[in-house]
Short mmCIF file of C-alpha atoms in Angstrom, two decimals:
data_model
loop_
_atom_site.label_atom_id
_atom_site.label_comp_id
_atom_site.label_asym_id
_atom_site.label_seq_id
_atom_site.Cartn_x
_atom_site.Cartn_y
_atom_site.Cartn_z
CA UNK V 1 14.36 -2.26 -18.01
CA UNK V 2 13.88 1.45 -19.10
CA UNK V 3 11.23 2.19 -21.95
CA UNK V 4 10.66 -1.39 -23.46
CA UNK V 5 7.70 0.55 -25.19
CA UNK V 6 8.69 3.40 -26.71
CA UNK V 7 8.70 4.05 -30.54
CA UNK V 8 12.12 3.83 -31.98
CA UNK V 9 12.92 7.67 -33.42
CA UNK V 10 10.42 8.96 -30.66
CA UNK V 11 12.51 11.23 -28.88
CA UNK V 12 13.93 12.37 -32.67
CA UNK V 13 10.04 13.28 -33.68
CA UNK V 14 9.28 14.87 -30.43
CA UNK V 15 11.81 17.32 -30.76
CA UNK V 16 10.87 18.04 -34.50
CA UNK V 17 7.74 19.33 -33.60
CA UNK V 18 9.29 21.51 -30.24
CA UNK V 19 7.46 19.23 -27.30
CA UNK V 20 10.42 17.88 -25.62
CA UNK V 21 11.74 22.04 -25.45
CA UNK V 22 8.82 22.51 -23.43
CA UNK V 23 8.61 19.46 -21.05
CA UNK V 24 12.25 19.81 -20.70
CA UNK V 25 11.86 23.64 -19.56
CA UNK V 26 9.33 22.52 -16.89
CA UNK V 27 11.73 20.11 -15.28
CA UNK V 28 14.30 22.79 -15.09
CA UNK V 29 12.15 25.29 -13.66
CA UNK V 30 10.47 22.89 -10.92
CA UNK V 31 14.37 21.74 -10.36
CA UNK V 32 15.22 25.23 -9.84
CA UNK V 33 12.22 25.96 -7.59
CA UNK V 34 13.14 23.23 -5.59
CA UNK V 35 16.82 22.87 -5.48
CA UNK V 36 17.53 26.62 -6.28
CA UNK V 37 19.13 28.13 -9.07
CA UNK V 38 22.81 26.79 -8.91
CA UNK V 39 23.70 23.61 -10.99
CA UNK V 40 26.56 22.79 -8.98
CA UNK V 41 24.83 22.59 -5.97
CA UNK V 42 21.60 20.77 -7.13
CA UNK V 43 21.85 17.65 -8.51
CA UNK V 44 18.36 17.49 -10.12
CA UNK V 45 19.33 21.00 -11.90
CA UNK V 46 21.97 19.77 -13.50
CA UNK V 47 21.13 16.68 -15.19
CA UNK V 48 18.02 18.64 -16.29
CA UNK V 49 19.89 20.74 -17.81
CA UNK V 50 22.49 18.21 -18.87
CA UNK V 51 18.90 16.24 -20.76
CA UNK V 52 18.29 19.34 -22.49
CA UNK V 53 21.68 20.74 -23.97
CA UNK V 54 21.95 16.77 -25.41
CA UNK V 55 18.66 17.53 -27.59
CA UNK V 56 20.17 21.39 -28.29
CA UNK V 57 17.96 22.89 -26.91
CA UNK V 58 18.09 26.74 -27.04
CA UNK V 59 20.35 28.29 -23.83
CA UNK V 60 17.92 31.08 -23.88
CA UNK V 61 15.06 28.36 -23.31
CA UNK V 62 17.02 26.88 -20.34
CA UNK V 63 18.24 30.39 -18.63
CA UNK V 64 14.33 31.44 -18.72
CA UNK V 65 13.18 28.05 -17.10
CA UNK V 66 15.70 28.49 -14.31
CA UNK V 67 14.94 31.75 -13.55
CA UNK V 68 10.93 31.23 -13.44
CA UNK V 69 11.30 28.53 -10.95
CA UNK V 70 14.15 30.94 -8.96
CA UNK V 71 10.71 33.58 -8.92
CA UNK V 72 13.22 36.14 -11.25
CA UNK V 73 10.75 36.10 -13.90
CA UNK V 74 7.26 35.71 -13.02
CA UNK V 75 4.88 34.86 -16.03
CA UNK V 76 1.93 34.06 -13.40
CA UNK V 77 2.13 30.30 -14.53
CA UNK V 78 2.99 27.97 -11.13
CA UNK V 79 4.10 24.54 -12.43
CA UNK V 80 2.78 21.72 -10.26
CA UNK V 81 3.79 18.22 -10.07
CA UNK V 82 0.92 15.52 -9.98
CA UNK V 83 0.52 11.88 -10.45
CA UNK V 84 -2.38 9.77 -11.79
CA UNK V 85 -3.11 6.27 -11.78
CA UNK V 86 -4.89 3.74 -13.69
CA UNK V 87 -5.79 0.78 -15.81
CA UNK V 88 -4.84 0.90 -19.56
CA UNK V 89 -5.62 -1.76 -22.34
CA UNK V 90 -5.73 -5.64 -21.14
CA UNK V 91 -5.68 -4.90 -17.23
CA UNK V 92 -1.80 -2.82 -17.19
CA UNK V 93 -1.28 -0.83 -14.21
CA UNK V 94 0.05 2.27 -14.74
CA UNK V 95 1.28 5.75 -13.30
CA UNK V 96 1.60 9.54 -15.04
CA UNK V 97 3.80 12.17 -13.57
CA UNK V 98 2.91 15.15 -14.76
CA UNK V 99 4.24 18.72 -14.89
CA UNK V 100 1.71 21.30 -15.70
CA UNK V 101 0.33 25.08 -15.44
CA UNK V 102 -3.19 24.10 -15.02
CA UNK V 103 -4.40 20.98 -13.42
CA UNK V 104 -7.95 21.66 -14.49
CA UNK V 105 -6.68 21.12 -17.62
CA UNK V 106 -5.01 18.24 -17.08
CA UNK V 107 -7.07 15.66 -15.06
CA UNK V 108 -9.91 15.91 -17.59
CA UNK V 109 -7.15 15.28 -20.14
CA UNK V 110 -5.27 12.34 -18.42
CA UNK V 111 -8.93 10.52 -17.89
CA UNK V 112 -10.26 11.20 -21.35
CA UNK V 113 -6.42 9.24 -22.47
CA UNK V 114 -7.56 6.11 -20.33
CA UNK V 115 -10.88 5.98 -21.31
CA UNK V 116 -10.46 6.30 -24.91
CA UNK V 117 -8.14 3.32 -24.94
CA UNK V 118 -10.49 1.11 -23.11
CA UNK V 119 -9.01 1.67 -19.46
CA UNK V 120 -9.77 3.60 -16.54
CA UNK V 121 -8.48 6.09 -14.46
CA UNK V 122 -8.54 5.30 -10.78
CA UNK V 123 -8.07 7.22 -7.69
CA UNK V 124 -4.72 7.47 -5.76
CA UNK V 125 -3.04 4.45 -4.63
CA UNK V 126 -5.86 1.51 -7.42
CA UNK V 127 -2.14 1.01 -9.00
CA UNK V 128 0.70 2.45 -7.00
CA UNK V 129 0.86 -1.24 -4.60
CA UNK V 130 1.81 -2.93 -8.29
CA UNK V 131 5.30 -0.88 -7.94
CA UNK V 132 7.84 -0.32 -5.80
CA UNK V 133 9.22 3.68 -5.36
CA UNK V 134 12.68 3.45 -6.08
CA UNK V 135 15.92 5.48 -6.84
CA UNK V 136 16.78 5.37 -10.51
CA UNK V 137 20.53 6.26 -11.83
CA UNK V 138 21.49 5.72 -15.56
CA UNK V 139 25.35 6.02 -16.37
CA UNK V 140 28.22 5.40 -18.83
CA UNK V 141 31.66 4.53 -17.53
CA UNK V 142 35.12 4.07 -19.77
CA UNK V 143 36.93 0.83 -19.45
CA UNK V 144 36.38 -2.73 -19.25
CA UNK V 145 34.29 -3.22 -16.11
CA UNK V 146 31.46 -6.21 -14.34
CA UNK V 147 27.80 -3.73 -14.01
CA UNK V 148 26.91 -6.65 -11.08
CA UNK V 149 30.43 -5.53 -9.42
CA UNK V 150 30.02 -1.91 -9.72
CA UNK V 151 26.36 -2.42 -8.82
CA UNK V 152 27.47 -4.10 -5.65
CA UNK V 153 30.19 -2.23 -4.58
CA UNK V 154 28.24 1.14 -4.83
CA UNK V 155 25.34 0.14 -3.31
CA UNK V 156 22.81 -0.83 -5.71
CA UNK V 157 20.06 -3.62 -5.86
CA UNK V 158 20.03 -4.21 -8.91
CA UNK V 159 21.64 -2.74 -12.97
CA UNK V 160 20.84 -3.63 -16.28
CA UNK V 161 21.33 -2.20 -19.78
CA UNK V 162 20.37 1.56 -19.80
CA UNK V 163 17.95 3.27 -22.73
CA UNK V 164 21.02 4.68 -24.55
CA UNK V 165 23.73 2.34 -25.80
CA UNK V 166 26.49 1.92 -23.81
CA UNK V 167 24.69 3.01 -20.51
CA UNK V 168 23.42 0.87 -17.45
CA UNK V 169 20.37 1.34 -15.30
CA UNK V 170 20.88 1.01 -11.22
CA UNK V 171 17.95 0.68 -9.07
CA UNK V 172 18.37 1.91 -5.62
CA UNK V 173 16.09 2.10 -2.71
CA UNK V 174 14.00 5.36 -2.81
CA UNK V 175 16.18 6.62 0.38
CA UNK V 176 19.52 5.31 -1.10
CA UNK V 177 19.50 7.80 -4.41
CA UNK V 178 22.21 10.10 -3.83
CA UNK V 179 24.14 7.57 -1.94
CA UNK V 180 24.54 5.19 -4.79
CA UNK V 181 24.81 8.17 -6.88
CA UNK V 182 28.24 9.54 -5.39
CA UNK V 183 29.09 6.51 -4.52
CA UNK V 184 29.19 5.83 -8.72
CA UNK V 185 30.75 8.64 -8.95
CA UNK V 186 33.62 7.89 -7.45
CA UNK V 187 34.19 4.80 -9.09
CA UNK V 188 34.39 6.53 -12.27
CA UNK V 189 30.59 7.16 -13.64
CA UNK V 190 29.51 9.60 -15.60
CA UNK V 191 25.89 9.92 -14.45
CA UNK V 192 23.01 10.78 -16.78
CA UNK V 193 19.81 10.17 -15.21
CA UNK V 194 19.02 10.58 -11.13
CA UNK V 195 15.81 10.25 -10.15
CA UNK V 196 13.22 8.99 -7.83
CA UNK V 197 10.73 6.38 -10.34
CA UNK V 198 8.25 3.65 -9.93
CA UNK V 199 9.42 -0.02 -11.17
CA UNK V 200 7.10 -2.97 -11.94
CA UNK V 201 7.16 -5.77 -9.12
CA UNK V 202 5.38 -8.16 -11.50
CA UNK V 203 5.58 -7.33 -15.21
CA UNK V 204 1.78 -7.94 -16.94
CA UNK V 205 1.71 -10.45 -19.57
CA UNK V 206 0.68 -10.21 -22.67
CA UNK V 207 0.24 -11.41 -26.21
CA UNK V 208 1.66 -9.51 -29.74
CA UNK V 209 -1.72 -8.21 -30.35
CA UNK V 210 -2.08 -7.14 -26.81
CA UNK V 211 1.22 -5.54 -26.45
CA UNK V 212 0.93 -2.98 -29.85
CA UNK V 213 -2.69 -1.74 -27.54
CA UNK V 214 -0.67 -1.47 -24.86
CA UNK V 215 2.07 0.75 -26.68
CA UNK V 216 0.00 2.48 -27.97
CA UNK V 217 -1.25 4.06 -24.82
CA UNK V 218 1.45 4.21 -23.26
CA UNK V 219 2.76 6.69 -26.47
CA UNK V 220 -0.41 8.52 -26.38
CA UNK V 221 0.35 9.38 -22.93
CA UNK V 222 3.95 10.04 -23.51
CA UNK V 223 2.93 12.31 -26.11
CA UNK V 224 0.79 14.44 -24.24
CA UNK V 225 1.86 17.78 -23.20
CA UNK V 226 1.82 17.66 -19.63
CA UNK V 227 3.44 14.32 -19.46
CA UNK V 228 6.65 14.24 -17.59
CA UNK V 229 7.24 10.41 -17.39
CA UNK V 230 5.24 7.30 -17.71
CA UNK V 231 5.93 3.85 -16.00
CA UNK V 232 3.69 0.67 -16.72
CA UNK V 233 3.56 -2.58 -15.80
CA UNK V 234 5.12 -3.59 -19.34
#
């Protein structure tokens, strides 16, 4: 589960070079547009800005992204959310959320990334039947404790080992987020990560050669600046 595919230190060189600030400031700001401008009573808000304080990034960076997408400051840039779909290397299916200022930017951009890594872009729904939409939650809890219990008991249909160590992954049904969320909660989880995602129903296979192509796109993609999560069928 999670990011099989990412670089190790990826997140570490990102933030070197001041790309995660940004993409991080766009999912505040569409969380605030959406939600509103209170943490406490949007969810979405506040594990945005939960993501961002654990990579430091500057308060004055988050208070300006929360107030563009309240409509206090208005810089003229509207940040829309759009999803493409398509074939990378060796036949992988795979979807692009994006979060950007200028989609006439962007889909030229997203289709150039597929092409020049021998796949192709494809119109909506060529790869979106090879997942299921589901409810993601990543958490941490203290104590000695059975994940397939906890999954069970809150609701989940299905938990595994999370991207950061010590944390678990439960997939919910796309309707059953915030359910399973508070329903966590009260059994004692801290939770990190709430969000609607797409999983793999059948996971492509492929061969050590095939694989480092396949990573490799999938990091190009990651890398690029309107990029606001990747999911493959890896």
């Amino acid at each position: 589960m999670g990011k099989s595919w990412k670089t190790a230190g990826k997140v570490e060189k990102a933030q070197q070079k001041g790309q995660i600030f940004t993409k991080l400031a766009r999912e505040i700001q569409v969380a605030a547009k959406v939600g509103g401008p209170d943490p406490a009573a949007n969810a979405r808000l506040r594990l945005a800005i939960d993501a961002a304080k654990k990579v430091s990034c500057p308060n004055d960076t988050i208070d300006r992204a929360i107030k563009k997408g309240a409509g206090l400051l208005d810089d003229g840039k509207i940040i829309e959310e759009l999803m493409y779909e398509g074939y990378g290397p060796h036949g992988v299916g795979v979807i692009v959320e994006c979060q950007t200022d200028n989609k006439h930017r962007t889909a030229p951009d997203m289709r150039h990334a597929f092409k020049s890594h021998e796949g192709n872009m494809g119109e909506t729904g060529s790869v979106a039947w090879m997942f299921e939409h589901v409810g993601l939650l990543e958490g941490v809890k203290a104590g000695t404790f059975d994940p397939d219990e906890e999954a069970i008991e809150a609701g989940a249909n299905e938990v595994g080992p999370g991207e950061d160590e010590g944390s678990y992954e439960f997939y919910t049904g796309a309707t059953e987020l915030d359910a399973v969320r508070d329903a966590l909660i009260k059994r004692g989880w801290k939770i990190t990560k709430s969000e609607l995602s797409y999983k793999a129903k059948n996971i492509t296979e492929l061969n050590d050669a095939q694989r480092k192509d396949v990573e490799e796109f999938l990091n190009y993609l990651d890398d690029m600046d309107d990029t606001h999560r990747v999911h493959a069928t890896v």
